[in-house]
Amino acid sequence: MPTRPGARDRLVEATITLLRERGVHGTGVAEVLERSGTARGSLYQHFPGGKADLVAEATRSAGRRAARHVARTSDGTAGSLLDALVDWWVATLTKHDFGRGCPVAAAALDETGATTDAAGRVFTGWTDELAGLLGQDRDPEEARRLAGFVVSAVEGALLQCRALRSTVPLEDARVVLRGLVSPS
Amino acid sequence: MPTRPGARDRLVEATITLLRERGVHGTGVAEVLERSGTARGSLYQHFPGGKADLVAEATRSAGRRAARHVARTSDGTAGSLLDALVDWWVATLTKHDFGRGCPVAAAALDETGATTDAAGRVFTGWTDELAGLLGQDRDPEEARRLAGFVVSAVEGALLQCRALRSTVPLEDARVVLRGLVSPS
DNA sequence: CCCACTATAGACCGATCGGTCTATAGTGGG
DNA sequence: CCCACTATAGACCGATCGGTCTATAGTGGG
């Protein structure tokens, strides 16, 4: 049995899940503490800025984890990265009955400067990484544009999937985007 | 001077604006009343279901208005509709310093059934309307898929624009989507 | 004329919000 | 050995949450 993660990690973990379910405003400190089994004092010890601090860190952490997961799952081509991404989201949406979305999208819609800032940096990081892959077959400007577009399309499809309670928008995105990222 | 709109219309109007700024959870009944200059009792007279009722109606109303606006601004081709859409959002984001997004996206991320339901219906309505235009040059299945994809891409671009405080994602979407919707 | 409807102002409700603080323990390094 | 750090439980704070209710007016149709 692995040792129990520290209070800080448990807080971040619970916050990511709650962001995905309810967004920033809907995430209460009390529920974060309850779900993570953590004392109130520990939160303000690790995150002196309180909730805003915690949410920003959760956003960054989720962004890093997603990039790592997708890179590990795909074979390094843009097409397989796209499949890894769509497959993961389809599985997650189905598993949690469309109740969990993207924590970075949730952070992007907050009005706190630090939170949207963190979300913006994650989006930029994803775009840069994908642009590197796409740049093998295209000039850099077009690669960057297409990479940012893929991020937009997947985030938007995710939004629609949750509202429609259907994975069709993501599958539609897979088909159209595959036509765009595959070398012509 | 036009007569002051009724309490119901003022409530819906203020709610749409607040949804765009703060999302469903971030929208407080007290602030809706303050901004609309409406009495507390009037809210529960017109919307017996309270906040959930009001938010669902605001979502539907905003969806109808957006469809009307875009239809009025464009010349009826998919390409000009796309331009009307992107132009309007770029202007709005700039005007309000990236502080106002899409109220339907905000509703889509709520966990209340009636709210996400309303958002889903709006998305479906937009998709159907656009699919009609795109179907002139394509078979119906491809037109529907592309229409839903356009909605995803624009909503996702909007999300990124707010996080990055930049209109670049929307301009990227315009370029890529134009290539997809223009008859080949 | 009156009655149903809409509207307004504002008191009030219990619940929850994020944050601060005290008291008490365990623990690991200098 | 002790001291700084991390952790826990829980009381407590003022502010805000969504919702209910009463009292008072205006208004338009039967």
Coordinates of C-alpha atoms (C1' of nucleotides) in Angstrom, one line a residue:
Chain A
M1 CA 0.0 0.0 0.0
P2 CA 1.5 3.4 -1.0
T3 CA 1.8 6.0 1.6
R4 CA -1.0 8.5 1.7
P5 CA -0.2 11.6 -0.4
G6 CA 0.6 14.7 1.5
A7 CA -2.1 17.3 2.4
R8 CA -1.0 19.6 -0.4
D9 CA -1.4 16.9 -3.1
R10 CA -4.7 15.8 -1.8
L11 CA -6.0 19.4 -1.8
V12 CA -4.9 19.9 -5.5
E13 CA -6.4 16.6 -6.5
A14 CA -9.8 17.3 -4.9
T15 CA -9.8 20.8 -6.4
I16 CA -9.2 19.6 -9.9
T17 CA -12.1 17.2 -9.6
L18 CA -14.4 19.9 -8.3
L19 CA -13.3 22.4 -10.9
R20 CA -14.3 19.8 -13.5
E21 CA -17.7 19.2 -12.0
R22 CA -18.7 22.6 -10.8
G23 CA -16.3 25.3 -12.1
V24 CA -14.5 27.8 -10.0
H25 CA -17.5 29.6 -8.4
G26 CA -19.2 26.3 -7.7
T27 CA -16.2 24.9 -5.9
G28 CA -16.5 25.5 -2.1
V29 CA -13.5 25.4 0.2
A30 CA -15.5 23.3 2.6
E31 CA -16.1 20.6 0.0
V32 CA -12.5 20.6 -1.1
L33 CA -11.5 19.9 2.6
E34 CA -14.1 17.2 3.0
R35 CA -13.3 15.3 -0.2
S36 CA -9.5 15.5 0.4
G37 CA -9.8 14.7 4.1
T38 CA -7.7 17.7 5.0
A39 CA -7.7 20.2 7.8
R40 CA -8.7 23.8 7.1
G41 CA -5.4 25.1 8.4
S42 CA -3.4 23.0 6.0
L43 CA -5.0 24.7 3.1
Y44 CA -3.8 28.1 4.2
Q45 CA -0.4 26.8 5.1
H46 CA 0.2 25.5 1.6
F47 CA -1.8 28.2 -0.2
P48 CA -1.5 31.5 1.7
G49 CA -3.5 33.2 -1.0
G50 CA -6.5 30.9 -0.2
K51 CA -8.9 29.6 -2.7
A52 CA -7.5 31.7 -5.6
D53 CA -4.1 30.3 -5.0
L54 CA -5.3 26.7 -4.8
V55 CA -7.4 27.0 -8.0
A56 CA -4.5 28.5 -9.9
E57 CA -2.2 25.7 -8.8
A58 CA -4.9 23.0 -9.6
T59 CA -5.2 24.5 -13.1
R60 CA -1.4 24.4 -13.7
S61 CA -1.2 20.9 -12.3
A62 CA -4.0 19.6 -14.5
G63 CA -2.5 21.2 -17.5
R64 CA 0.9 19.5 -16.9
R65 CA -0.8 16.1 -16.3
A66 CA -2.9 16.3 -19.4
A67 CA 0.1 17.1 -21.6
R68 CA 2.1 14.2 -20.0
H69 CA -0.8 11.8 -20.5
V70 CA -1.4 12.6 -24.1
A71 CA 2.3 12.5 -24.9
R72 CA 2.6 9.1 -23.3
T73 CA -0.4 7.6 -25.0
S74 CA 0.3 8.7 -28.6
D75 CA 3.1 7.7 -30.9
G76 CA 4.3 11.2 -31.5
T77 CA 2.4 12.0 -34.7
A78 CA -0.3 14.6 -34.7
G79 CA -2.9 12.1 -35.9
S80 CA -2.3 9.7 -33.0
L81 CA -2.2 12.6 -30.5
L82 CA -5.6 13.6 -31.7
D83 CA -6.9 10.1 -31.3
A84 CA -5.5 9.8 -27.8
L85 CA -7.1 13.1 -26.9
V86 CA -10.5 12.3 -28.2
D87 CA -10.5 8.7 -26.9
W88 CA -9.6 9.9 -23.4
W89 CA -12.4 12.5 -23.4
V90 CA -15.0 10.1 -24.8
A91 CA -14.1 7.6 -22.1
T92 CA -14.1 10.1 -19.3
L93 CA -17.4 11.7 -20.4
T94 CA -19.1 8.3 -20.6
K95 CA -17.7 7.1 -17.3
H96 CA -18.8 10.1 -15.3
D97 CA -22.1 10.6 -17.2
F98 CA -21.0 13.9 -18.7
G99 CA -20.5 15.3 -15.3
R100 CA -16.8 16.1 -15.6
G101 CA -15.3 18.5 -18.1
C102 CA -12.0 20.3 -18.5
P103 CA -10.6 22.0 -15.4
V104 CA -8.7 24.5 -17.6
A105 CA -11.9 25.5 -19.4
A106 CA -13.5 26.1 -16.0
A107 CA -10.5 28.2 -14.9
A108 CA -10.6 30.2 -18.2
L109 CA -14.2 31.4 -17.4
D110 CA -13.4 32.7 -14.0
E111 CA -13.0 36.4 -13.5
T112 CA -10.0 36.3 -11.1
G113 CA -6.9 37.5 -12.9
A114 CA -4.6 34.8 -11.5
T115 CA -6.9 32.0 -12.5
T116 CA -7.6 33.0 -16.1
D117 CA -3.9 33.7 -16.4
A118 CA -3.0 30.2 -15.3
A119 CA -5.6 28.8 -17.8
G120 CA -4.1 31.0 -20.6
R121 CA -0.6 29.7 -19.9
V122 CA -1.8 26.1 -20.1
F123 CA -3.6 26.7 -23.4
T124 CA -0.4 28.3 -24.8
G125 CA 1.7 25.4 -23.6
W126 CA -0.6 22.9 -25.3
T127 CA -0.6 24.9 -28.5
D128 CA 3.2 25.2 -28.5
E129 CA 3.7 21.5 -28.0
L130 CA 1.2 20.6 -30.7
A131 CA 2.6 23.2 -33.1
G132 CA 6.0 21.5 -32.8
L133 CA 4.5 18.2 -34.1
L134 CA 2.5 19.9 -36.8
G135 CA 5.5 22.0 -37.9
Q136 CA 7.2 19.0 -39.4
D137 CA 4.8 19.1 -42.4
R138 CA 4.1 22.9 -42.5
D139 CA 5.6 26.3 -42.2
P140 CA 5.7 27.5 -38.6
E141 CA 3.0 30.2 -38.9
E142 CA 0.4 27.7 -40.3
A143 CA 1.5 25.1 -37.7
R144 CA 0.9 27.5 -34.8
R145 CA -2.5 28.5 -36.2
L146 CA -3.7 25.0 -36.7
A147 CA -2.4 23.9 -33.3
G148 CA -4.4 26.7 -31.5
F149 CA -7.4 25.8 -33.6
V150 CA -7.2 22.1 -32.5
V151 CA -7.2 23.2 -28.9
S152 CA -10.2 25.5 -29.6
A153 CA -12.1 22.8 -31.4
V154 CA -11.6 20.1 -28.7
E155 CA -12.5 22.5 -25.9
G156 CA -15.6 23.6 -27.7
A157 CA -16.6 20.1 -28.6
L158 CA -16.2 19.1 -24.9
L159 CA -18.6 22.0 -24.0
Q160 CA -21.2 20.8 -26.4
C161 CA -20.8 17.2 -25.3
R162 CA -21.7 18.1 -21.8
A163 CA -24.7 20.2 -22.8
L164 CA -26.0 17.6 -25.2
R165 CA -25.0 14.7 -23.0
S166 CA -23.6 13.1 -26.2
T167 CA -20.1 12.3 -27.5
V168 CA -21.1 13.2 -31.0
P169 CA -19.5 16.6 -31.0
L170 CA -16.2 15.1 -30.1
E171 CA -16.5 12.4 -32.7
D172 CA -17.4 15.1 -35.3
A173 CA -14.3 17.0 -34.2
R174 CA -12.1 13.9 -34.6
V175 CA -13.2 13.4 -38.2
V176 CA -12.9 17.0 -39.3
L177 CA -9.6 17.6 -37.4
R178 CA -8.0 14.4 -38.7
G179 CA -8.6 15.8 -42.2
L180 CA -6.8 19.0 -41.2
V181 CA -3.7 17.6 -39.4
S182 CA -2.9 14.7 -41.7
P183 CA -0.2 15.7 -44.2
S184 CA -1.9 16.3 -47.5
Chain B
M1 CA -38.4 57.9 -25.0
P2 CA -39.5 54.3 -25.2
T3 CA -41.4 52.9 -22.3
R4 CA -39.3 51.1 -19.7
P5 CA -39.3 47.3 -20.4
G6 CA -41.3 45.2 -18.0
A7 CA -39.8 43.6 -15.0
R8 CA -39.6 40.2 -16.7
D9 CA -37.6 41.5 -19.6
R10 CA -35.2 43.5 -17.4
L11 CA -34.6 40.4 -15.3
V12 CA -33.7 38.3 -18.3
E13 CA -31.5 41.0 -19.7
A14 CA -29.5 41.4 -16.5
T15 CA -29.2 37.7 -16.1
I16 CA -27.8 37.2 -19.6
T17 CA -25.1 39.8 -18.9
L18 CA -24.2 38.3 -15.6
L19 CA -24.1 34.8 -17.1
R20 CA -21.6 36.1 -19.6
E21 CA -19.5 37.8 -17.0
R22 CA -19.6 35.3 -14.1
G23 CA -21.3 32.1 -15.1
V24 CA -24.3 30.4 -13.5
H25 CA -22.8 29.9 -10.0
G26 CA -21.2 33.4 -10.0
T27 CA -24.5 35.0 -10.8
G28 CA -26.3 36.1 -7.6
V29 CA -30.0 36.8 -7.4
A30 CA -29.3 39.9 -5.4
E31 CA -27.1 41.4 -8.2
V32 CA -29.6 40.5 -10.9
L33 CA -32.2 42.5 -8.9
E34 CA -29.9 45.4 -8.4
R35 CA -28.8 45.6 -12.0
S36 CA -32.3 45.3 -13.4
G37 CA -33.8 47.6 -10.8
T38 CA -36.4 45.0 -10.0
A39 CA -38.2 43.9 -6.8
R40 CA -37.4 40.6 -5.3
G41 CA -41.1 39.6 -5.5
S42 CA -41.3 40.2 -9.2
L43 CA -38.6 37.6 -9.9
Y44 CA -40.6 34.8 -8.2
Q45 CA -43.8 36.0 -9.8
H46 CA -42.4 35.6 -13.3
F47 CA -40.1 32.7 -12.5
P48 CA -41.7 30.5 -9.9
G49 CA -38.8 28.1 -10.1
G50 CA -36.5 30.8 -8.9
K51 CA -32.9 31.2 -10.2
A52 CA -32.9 27.9 -12.2
D53 CA -36.0 29.0 -14.0
L54 CA -34.6 32.5 -14.7
V55 CA -31.2 31.2 -15.9
A56 CA -32.8 28.7 -18.3
E57 CA -35.0 31.4 -19.8
A58 CA -32.0 33.7 -20.1
T59 CA -30.2 31.0 -22.0
R60 CA -33.0 30.4 -24.4
S61 CA -33.5 34.1 -25.0
A62 CA -29.8 34.7 -25.6
G63 CA -29.8 31.8 -28.1
R64 CA -32.7 33.1 -30.0
R65 CA -31.2 36.6 -30.1
A66 CA -27.8 35.4 -31.3
A67 CA -29.4 33.4 -34.2
R68 CA -31.5 36.4 -35.2
H69 CA -28.5 38.8 -35.1
V70 CA -26.2 36.6 -37.2
A71 CA -29.0 35.9 -39.7
R72 CA -29.7 39.6 -40.0
T73 CA -26.0 40.5 -40.4
S74 CA -24.9 37.9 -43.0
D75 CA -26.1 37.6 -46.6
G76 CA -27.2 34.0 -46.2
T77 CA -24.0 32.2 -47.3
A78 CA -22.1 30.1 -44.8
G79 CA -19.0 32.2 -45.4
S80 CA -20.6 35.5 -44.5
L81 CA -22.3 34.0 -41.5
L82 CA -18.9 32.9 -40.3
D83 CA -17.6 36.4 -40.8
A84 CA -20.6 38.0 -39.0
L85 CA -20.1 35.7 -36.1
V86 CA -16.4 36.2 -35.7
D87 CA -16.6 40.0 -36.3
W88 CA -19.3 40.3 -33.6
W89 CA -17.3 38.4 -31.0
V90 CA -14.1 40.2 -31.7
A91 CA -15.9 43.5 -31.3
T92 CA -17.6 42.4 -28.1
L93 CA -14.4 40.9 -26.5
T94 CA -12.5 44.0 -27.3
K95 CA -15.2 46.4 -26.1
H96 CA -15.6 44.7 -22.7
D97 CA -12.0 43.8 -22.2
F98 CA -12.5 40.1 -22.5
G99 CA -14.9 40.2 -19.6
R100 CA -18.0 38.9 -21.4
G101 CA -18.3 35.5 -23.0
C102 CA -21.1 33.3 -24.3
P103 CA -24.0 32.9 -21.9
V104 CA -24.9 29.5 -23.5
A105 CA -21.4 28.2 -22.8
A106 CA -21.8 29.3 -19.2
A107 CA -25.1 27.5 -19.0
A108 CA -23.6 24.4 -20.6
L109 CA -21.1 24.1 -17.7
D110 CA -23.8 24.2 -15.0
E111 CA -24.8 21.0 -13.2
T112 CA -28.5 21.8 -13.0
G113 CA -30.4 19.6 -15.5
A114 CA -32.8 22.3 -16.8
T115 CA -29.9 24.7 -17.4
T116 CA -27.7 22.4 -19.4
D117 CA -30.8 21.1 -21.2
A118 CA -31.6 24.7 -22.4
A119 CA -28.0 25.1 -23.5
G120 CA -28.0 21.9 -25.4
R121 CA -31.2 22.9 -27.2
V122 CA -29.6 26.2 -28.2
F123 CA -26.5 24.4 -29.6
T124 CA -28.7 22.0 -31.5
G125 CA -30.8 24.9 -32.9
W126 CA -27.6 26.7 -34.1
T127 CA -26.2 23.6 -35.6
D128 CA -29.5 22.8 -37.5
E129 CA -29.7 26.3 -38.9
L130 CA -26.1 26.3 -40.1
A131 CA -26.4 22.7 -41.5
G132 CA -29.2 24.0 -43.7
L133 CA -26.8 26.6 -45.3
L134 CA -24.0 24.1 -45.6
G135 CA -26.2 21.4 -47.1
Q136 CA -26.5 23.4 -50.3
D137 CA -23.0 22.2 -51.3
R138 CA -22.8 18.9 -49.4
D139 CA -24.6 15.8 -48.5
P140 CA -26.7 16.2 -45.3
E141 CA -24.6 14.0 -43.0
E142 CA -21.4 16.0 -43.8
A143 CA -23.3 19.3 -43.5
R144 CA -24.5 18.4 -40.1
R145 CA -21.1 17.3 -38.9
L146 CA -19.5 20.4 -40.2
A147 CA -22.1 22.6 -38.7
G148 CA -21.7 21.1 -35.2
F149 CA -18.0 21.4 -35.6
V150 CA -18.2 25.1 -36.5
V151 CA -20.2 25.7 -33.3
S152 CA -17.6 23.8 -31.3
A153 CA -14.7 25.7 -32.8
V154 CA -16.2 29.1 -32.2
E155 CA -17.1 28.3 -28.6
G156 CA -13.7 26.9 -27.9
A157 CA -12.0 29.9 -29.6
L158 CA -14.0 32.2 -27.4
L159 CA -12.9 30.3 -24.3
Q160 CA -9.3 30.6 -25.3
C161 CA -9.7 34.3 -26.2
R162 CA -10.9 35.1 -22.7
A163 CA -8.1 33.2 -21.1
L164 CA -5.4 34.6 -23.3
R165 CA -7.0 38.1 -23.4
S166 CA -6.4 38.0 -27.1
T167 CA -8.6 37.7 -30.2
V168 CA -6.0 35.6 -32.0
P169 CA -7.8 32.2 -31.4
L170 CA -11.0 33.6 -33.0
E171 CA -9.0 35.0 -36.0
D172 CA -7.3 31.6 -36.3
A173 CA -10.7 29.9 -36.3
R174 CA -12.0 32.3 -38.9
V175 CA -9.1 31.4 -41.3
V176 CA -9.3 27.6 -40.8
L177 CA -13.1 27.4 -40.8
R178 CA -13.4 29.6 -43.9
G179 CA -11.3 26.9 -45.7
L180 CA -13.8 24.3 -44.5
V181 CA -17.1 25.9 -45.3
S182 CA -16.3 27.5 -48.6
P183 CA -17.3 25.2 -51.5
S184 CA -14.3 23.4 -52.8
Chain C
dC1 C1' -66.9 49.3 -9.2
dC2 C1' -64.1 45.8 -7.9
dC3 C1' -61.0 42.1 -8.5
dA4 C1' -57.0 39.8 -10.3
dC5 C1' -52.6 40.9 -11.6
dT6 C1' -48.2 43.1 -11.5
dA7 C1' -45.1 45.7 -9.1
dT8 C1' -42.3 47.6 -5.2
dA9 C1' -39.8 47.9 -0.7
dG10 C1' -38.0 45.5 2.7
dA11 C1' -37.8 42.3 6.8
dC12 C1' -36.5 37.8 7.6
dC13 C1' -35.1 32.7 7.2
dG14 C1' -31.5 28.9 7.5
dA15 C1' -27.5 27.6 5.0
dT16 C1' -23.3 28.4 3.1
dC17 C1' -19.4 31.3 1.7
dG18 C1' -14.0 32.2 2.3
dG19 C1' -11.0 33.2 5.9
dT20 C1' -8.8 33.6 10.7
dC21 C1' -7.5 31.8 14.9
dT22 C1' -6.5 28.7 19.0
dA23 C1' -5.1 24.4 20.9
dT24 C1' -2.9 20.1 20.4
dA25 C1' 0.3 16.5 18.2
dG26 C1' 3.6 14.4 15.6
dT27 C1' 8.0 14.5 13.2
dG28 C1' 12.5 15.3 11.3
dG29 C1' 16.9 17.9 11.0
dG30 C1' 20.4 20.9 13.2
Chain D
dC1 C1' 17.2 18.0 22.9
dC2 C1' 14.6 21.3 21.0
dC3 C1' 12.7 24.0 17.4
dA4 C1' 10.6 24.8 13.1
dC5 C1' 7.4 22.7 10.3
dT6 C1' 3.3 20.2 9.1
dA7 C1' -0.9 18.5 10.4
dT8 C1' -5.5 18.1 12.6
dA9 C1' -10.0 19.4 14.9
dG10 C1' -12.9 22.8 15.5
dA11 C1' -14.7 27.3 17.1
dC12 C1' -15.7 31.6 15.2
dC13 C1' -16.2 35.8 12.0
dG14 C1' -18.9 38.9 8.8
dA15 C1' -20.8 38.5 4.3
dT16 C1' -23.6 36.5 1.0
dC17 C1' -26.5 32.8 -0.8
dG18 C1' -31.5 31.6 -2.7
dG19 C1' -36.0 31.8 -1.1
dT20 C1' -40.4 33.2 1.6
dC21 C1' -43.4 36.5 3.3
dT22 C1' -46.0 40.9 4.5
dA23 C1' -47.6 45.4 3.5
dT24 C1' -48.7 48.8 0.1
dA25 C1' -49.9 50.6 -4.7
dG26 C1' -51.1 51.1 -9.2
dT27 C1' -53.7 49.4 -13.2
dG28 C1' -56.6 47.3 -16.7
dG29 C1' -60.5 44.3 -17.9
dG30 C1' -65.0 42.1 -16.8

